[in-house]
C-alpha cells in the first residue's frame, strides 16, 4: 500500500488515537475494519504492541527515564523504521511518551477481530466505602468488580484493590482512573498505596509523572489545580519518574514533588509533625451570625446551610449573591496575639456550572466599619445591609474553578489590624466574589454556615506569633 494512500494515513491516525486512549466506539469499529482488511496494517500493529509491552516492562523495572541500557536496547531493536514512528515524531519522543500508553489491548492474529468492542474485563474490586459519596459511572457498592474507568470520590474514604494485589485507599475529594490491573492514574486528591510482593512494578500516574513501586507502601497527593503532585514513601522503596527523563529513587520517609518543570525533593508532607506554634491559641466562631443576600431579594430561596456568593457580568441580573459573617469580640483580649486568620469551608452548591468561569477564581473579604445593628434571625434584603463600598478590603482568596470543596483561609496584617481596632465590640465581615461570570447557568459558590450538617462554619483563629501559618 502506498505511503500516501488516504486509508493508510487515516489508519495511522486511528492508531495514534488508540495509543492516546481517545477512540470512540465508531472510530474503534473503523480501525477494526482497516486492520482486518490489510495484513500489512496488522503486522505494523503487532510490532508496536510488542514494543509497548517491552516498554511497559522496562518502566516497571525503572529503566525508562533514568537513561539505562533497556531503553537504548529497545530503541535499537524494536523500531520498524529507522528514526521515526509510522505516525510522525522521532522514536525518542515516542519512547518518552510511552509511559502514558498503559492500556493497549492484546493483539489478535490472522483475520480475527483485533480490537474487541465489548466485554472489557474488570481490573479491580471496590473493597470498602467509609461514609463515601460518589460521582462515577462505575459501580460504587462494596465488593463490586470494576472495569477500566474513572472513579470520583466526592466525600468520605474508599479502598480499591487492583487485581495485581495493589491496594489504594482514597481520601475525598479524589479522582482515580483505573487503567489496568497494574496501573492507575490519580488526577485529584490523596491516597495511600500498598503493594505486596506479587504486585511489584505497580505504576501510579500523576498529572506530570508517575511512580513505580518496588514492594512498599507510599502516600501521594495531587492538588486541586493538577499542577503539583507529591509522593512519600512510608515503607520500602519507589522510583518517581518525570517524562523529560528524570527519575529519583525514594526510600522510607523520603518525598518528592512532581510539577511540569520536573522533580524536587521535599520534606515528608504526610508524616511530619506540626511545627511548634502553628496551632491557634484561640478559635472564635460566629455563633450562628451568618447570612446571605441575593439581589433579587428571594430570601426564602437561599439555603441557610450555605453562605452563597456570586458575581455576574450582567449587573442587576438579580442572581448576584454576597455573604456576611458576624464575630463577637466582647470579652476577648487580643493583646497576646500577633496574627489572625479567617477560615472557611467551601462546599458544593450544586447550582450552576464551573466551566462558565475562568480557571482561577478570586474572592474578596471586607471589614465593615461601624455596622448597623442587625437581626441575624430574619432573612435580609439586598438594599438593607452594607455593601463593599461601606467597608475596607482585608484581603483576597484565590481558588481554582475545579475546587468546590475544602478548606480556604485568609490571613494578613490587614485582618489583624481591623480586629484590633474593633476589640471589645462586634465585627462584620463581607464576602464577595470578584470574578464575574454569566448570570444564567454559572456556578454559585457556597461556604458552610454554622448550620451545615457536614462542614464546620466560619471561624477566626488567633496566633501568638506575628505571622499566621
PDB file of N, CA and C in Angstrom, residues 149-153 170-171 173-179 184-191 204-209 220-229 231 402-403:
ATOM      1  N   UNK A 149     -11.818   2.698  34.038  1.00  0.00           N
ATOM      2  CA  UNK A 149     -12.678   3.875  34.047  1.00  0.00           C
ATOM      3  C   UNK A 149     -12.329   4.779  35.206  1.00  0.00           C
ATOM      4  N   UNK A 150     -13.088   5.858  35.345  1.00  0.00           N
ATOM      5  CA  UNK A 150     -12.798   6.899  36.332  1.00  0.00           C
ATOM      6  C   UNK A 150     -13.701   6.765  37.547  1.00  0.00           C
ATOM      7  N   UNK A 151     -13.102   6.813  38.728  1.00  0.00           N
ATOM      8  CA  UNK A 151     -13.823   6.884  39.997  1.00  0.00           C
ATOM      9  C   UNK A 151     -13.633   8.277  40.583  1.00  0.00           C
ATOM     10  N   UNK A 152     -14.737   8.947  40.927  1.00  0.00           N
ATOM     11  CA  UNK A 152     -14.670  10.270  41.539  1.00  0.00           C
ATOM     12  C   UNK A 152     -15.307  10.185  42.919  1.00  0.00           C
ATOM     13  N   UNK A 153     -14.480  10.230  43.950  1.00  0.00           N
ATOM     14  CA  UNK A 153     -14.938  10.170  45.332  1.00  0.00           C
ATOM     15  C   UNK A 153     -15.171  11.587  45.832  1.00  0.00           C
ATOM     16  N   UNK A 170      -8.422   5.825  49.082  1.00  0.00           N
ATOM     17  CA  UNK A 170      -8.648   7.206  48.670  1.00  0.00           C
ATOM     18  C   UNK A 170      -9.245   8.028  49.801  1.00  0.00           C
ATOM     19  N   UNK A 171      -8.849   9.315  49.861  1.00  0.00           N
ATOM     20  CA  UNK A 171      -9.457  10.281  50.770  1.00  0.00           C
ATOM     21  C   UNK A 171     -10.060  11.399  49.936  1.00  0.00           C
ATOM     22  N   UNK A 173     -11.780  14.927  48.564  1.00  0.00           N
ATOM     23  CA  UNK A 173     -12.206  14.617  47.200  1.00  0.00           C
ATOM     24  C   UNK A 173     -11.051  14.008  46.408  1.00  0.00           C
ATOM     25  N   UNK A 174     -11.338  13.005  45.621  1.00  0.00           N
ATOM     26  CA  UNK A 174     -10.282  12.308  44.898  1.00  0.00           C
ATOM     27  C   UNK A 174     -10.813  11.753  43.583  1.00  0.00           C
ATOM     28  N   UNK A 175      -9.930  11.700  42.581  1.00  0.00           N
ATOM     29  CA  UNK A 175     -10.249  11.101  41.290  1.00  0.00           C
ATOM     30  C   UNK A 175      -9.168  10.087  40.951  1.00  0.00           C
ATOM     31  N   UNK A 176      -9.593   8.840  40.739  1.00  0.00           N
ATOM     32  CA  UNK A 176      -8.680   7.760  40.396  1.00  0.00           C
ATOM     33  C   UNK A 176      -9.183   7.081  39.122  1.00  0.00           C
ATOM     34  N   UNK A 177      -8.320   7.002  38.119  1.00  0.00           N
ATOM     35  CA  UNK A 177      -8.658   6.278  36.898  1.00  0.00           C
ATOM     36  C   UNK A 177      -8.027   4.893  36.956  1.00  0.00           C
ATOM     37  N   UNK A 178      -8.839   3.878  36.760  1.00  0.00           N
ATOM     38  CA  UNK A 178      -8.357   2.504  36.686  1.00  0.00           C
ATOM     39  C   UNK A 178      -7.959   2.224  35.245  1.00  0.00           C
ATOM     40  N   UNK A 179      -6.692   1.920  35.008  1.00  0.00           N
ATOM     41  CA  UNK A 179      -6.218   1.685  33.645  1.00  0.00           C
ATOM     42  C   UNK A 179      -6.128   0.194  33.361  1.00  0.00           C
ATOM     43  N   UNK A 184      -2.717   2.688  37.636  1.00  0.00           N
ATOM     44  CA  UNK A 184      -3.781   3.636  37.921  1.00  0.00           C
ATOM     45  C   UNK A 184      -3.286   5.046  37.682  1.00  0.00           C
ATOM     46  N   UNK A 185      -4.217   6.004  37.687  1.00  0.00           N
ATOM     47  CA  UNK A 185      -3.849   7.405  37.469  1.00  0.00           C
ATOM     48  C   UNK A 185      -4.654   8.285  38.416  1.00  0.00           C
ATOM     49  N   UNK A 186      -3.972   9.030  39.289  1.00  0.00           N
ATOM     50  CA  UNK A 186      -4.619   9.985  40.185  1.00  0.00           C
ATOM     51  C   UNK A 186      -4.570  11.367  39.561  1.00  0.00           C
ATOM     52  N   UNK A 187      -5.713  12.045  39.489  1.00  0.00           N
ATOM     53  CA  UNK A 187      -5.742  13.411  38.974  1.00  0.00           C
ATOM     54  C   UNK A 187      -6.215  14.418  40.013  1.00  0.00           C
ATOM     55  N   UNK A 188      -6.607  13.932  41.203  1.00  0.00           N
ATOM     56  CA  UNK A 188      -7.049  14.820  42.286  1.00  0.00           C
ATOM     57  C   UNK A 188      -7.047  14.046  43.584  1.00  0.00           C
ATOM     58  N   UNK A 189      -6.640  14.719  44.671  1.00  0.00           N
ATOM     59  CA  UNK A 189      -6.831  14.150  45.991  1.00  0.00           C
ATOM     60  C   UNK A 189      -5.634  13.400  46.534  1.00  0.00           C
ATOM     61  N   UNK A 190      -5.879  12.688  47.641  1.00  0.00           N
ATOM     62  CA  UNK A 190      -4.818  11.980  48.359  1.00  0.00           C
ATOM     63  C   UNK A 190      -5.141  10.500  48.459  1.00  0.00           C
ATOM     64  N   UNK A 191      -4.092   9.686  48.553  1.00  0.00           N
ATOM     65  CA  UNK A 191      -4.272   8.242  48.643  1.00  0.00           C
ATOM     66  C   UNK A 191      -3.036   7.609  49.253  1.00  0.00           C
ATOM     67  N   UNK A 204       1.644   4.052  39.471  1.00  0.00           N
ATOM     68  CA  UNK A 204       0.609   5.045  39.764  1.00  0.00           C
ATOM     69  C   UNK A 204       1.024   6.365  39.114  1.00  0.00           C
ATOM     70  N   UNK A 205       0.184   6.822  38.182  1.00  0.00           N
ATOM     71  CA  UNK A 205       0.473   8.046  37.456  1.00  0.00           C
ATOM     72  C   UNK A 205      -0.113   9.253  38.177  1.00  0.00           C
ATOM     73  N   UNK A 206       0.502  10.424  37.919  1.00  0.00           N
ATOM     74  CA  UNK A 206       0.016  11.727  38.353  1.00  0.00           C
ATOM     75  C   UNK A 206       0.046  12.634  37.126  1.00  0.00           C
ATOM     76  N   UNK A 207      -0.483  13.863  37.208  1.00  0.00           N
ATOM     77  CA  UNK A 207      -0.550  14.706  36.003  1.00  0.00           C
ATOM     78  C   UNK A 207       0.784  14.924  35.296  1.00  0.00           C
ATOM     79  N   UNK A 208       1.912  14.977  36.019  1.00  0.00           N
ATOM     80  CA  UNK A 208       3.185  15.291  35.376  1.00  0.00           C
ATOM     81  C   UNK A 208       4.257  14.233  35.633  1.00  0.00           C
ATOM     82  N   UNK A 209       3.873  13.027  35.960  1.00  0.00           N
ATOM     83  CA  UNK A 209       4.855  11.989  36.197  1.00  0.00           C
ATOM     84  C   UNK A 209       4.196  10.725  36.710  1.00  0.00           C
ATOM     85  N   UNK A 220       0.450   9.557  48.322  1.00  0.00           N
ATOM     86  CA  UNK A 220       0.548  10.536  47.248  1.00  0.00           C
ATOM     87  C   UNK A 220      -0.616  11.503  47.320  1.00  0.00           C
ATOM     88  N   UNK A 221      -0.410  12.678  46.755  1.00  0.00           N
ATOM     89  CA  UNK A 221      -1.476  13.683  46.715  1.00  0.00           C
ATOM     90  C   UNK A 221      -1.315  14.506  45.454  1.00  0.00           C
ATOM     91  N   UNK A 222      -2.449  14.871  44.844  1.00  0.00           N
ATOM     92  CA  UNK A 222      -2.484  15.749  43.685  1.00  0.00           C
ATOM     93  C   UNK A 222      -3.334  16.952  44.061  1.00  0.00           C
ATOM     94  N   UNK A 223      -2.770  18.159  43.938  1.00  0.00           N
ATOM     95  CA  UNK A 223      -3.528  19.335  44.368  1.00  0.00           C
ATOM     96  C   UNK A 223      -4.676  19.622  43.407  1.00  0.00           C
ATOM     97  N   UNK A 224      -5.569  20.520  43.833  1.00  0.00           N
ATOM     98  CA  UNK A 224      -6.802  20.765  43.083  1.00  0.00           C
ATOM     99  C   UNK A 224      -6.541  21.335  41.699  1.00  0.00           C
ATOM    100  N   UNK A 225      -5.427  22.036  41.516  1.00  0.00           N
ATOM    101  CA  UNK A 225      -5.117  22.609  40.212  1.00  0.00           C
ATOM    102  C   UNK A 225      -4.522  21.588  39.264  1.00  0.00           C
ATOM    103  N   UNK A 226      -4.047  20.444  39.792  1.00  0.00           N
ATOM    104  CA  UNK A 226      -3.381  19.457  38.976  1.00  0.00           C
ATOM    105  C   UNK A 226      -1.960  19.821  38.613  1.00  0.00           C
ATOM    106  N   UNK A 227      -1.446  20.902  39.174  1.00  0.00           N
ATOM    107  CA  UNK A 227      -0.107  21.371  38.817  1.00  0.00           C
ATOM    108  C   UNK A 227       0.996  20.740  39.649  1.00  0.00           C
ATOM    109  N   UNK A 228       0.630  20.203  40.814  1.00  0.00           N
ATOM    110  CA  UNK A 228       1.660  19.673  41.697  1.00  0.00           C
ATOM    111  C   UNK A 228       1.192  18.367  42.324  1.00  0.00           C
ATOM    112  N   UNK A 229       2.063  17.386  42.308  1.00  0.00           N
ATOM    113  CA  UNK A 229       1.808  16.096  42.948  1.00  0.00           C
ATOM    114  C   UNK A 229       2.941  15.806  43.907  1.00  0.00           C
ATOM    115  N   UNK A 231       4.778  12.589  46.254  1.00  0.00           N
ATOM    116  CA  UNK A 231       4.915  11.174  46.609  1.00  0.00           C
ATOM    117  C   UNK A 231       5.799  11.067  47.844  1.00  0.00           C
ATOM    118  N   UNK A 402     -11.974  24.307  39.551  1.00  0.00           N
ATOM    119  CA  UNK A 402     -12.298  22.891  39.744  1.00  0.00           C
ATOM    120  C   UNK A 402     -12.546  22.566  41.210  1.00  0.00           C
ATOM    121  N   UNK A 403     -12.081  23.416  42.113  1.00  0.00           N
ATOM    122  CA  UNK A 403     -12.255  23.146  43.543  1.00  0.00           C
ATOM    123  C   UNK A 403     -13.608  23.652  44.002  1.00  0.00           C
TER     124      UNK A 403
END
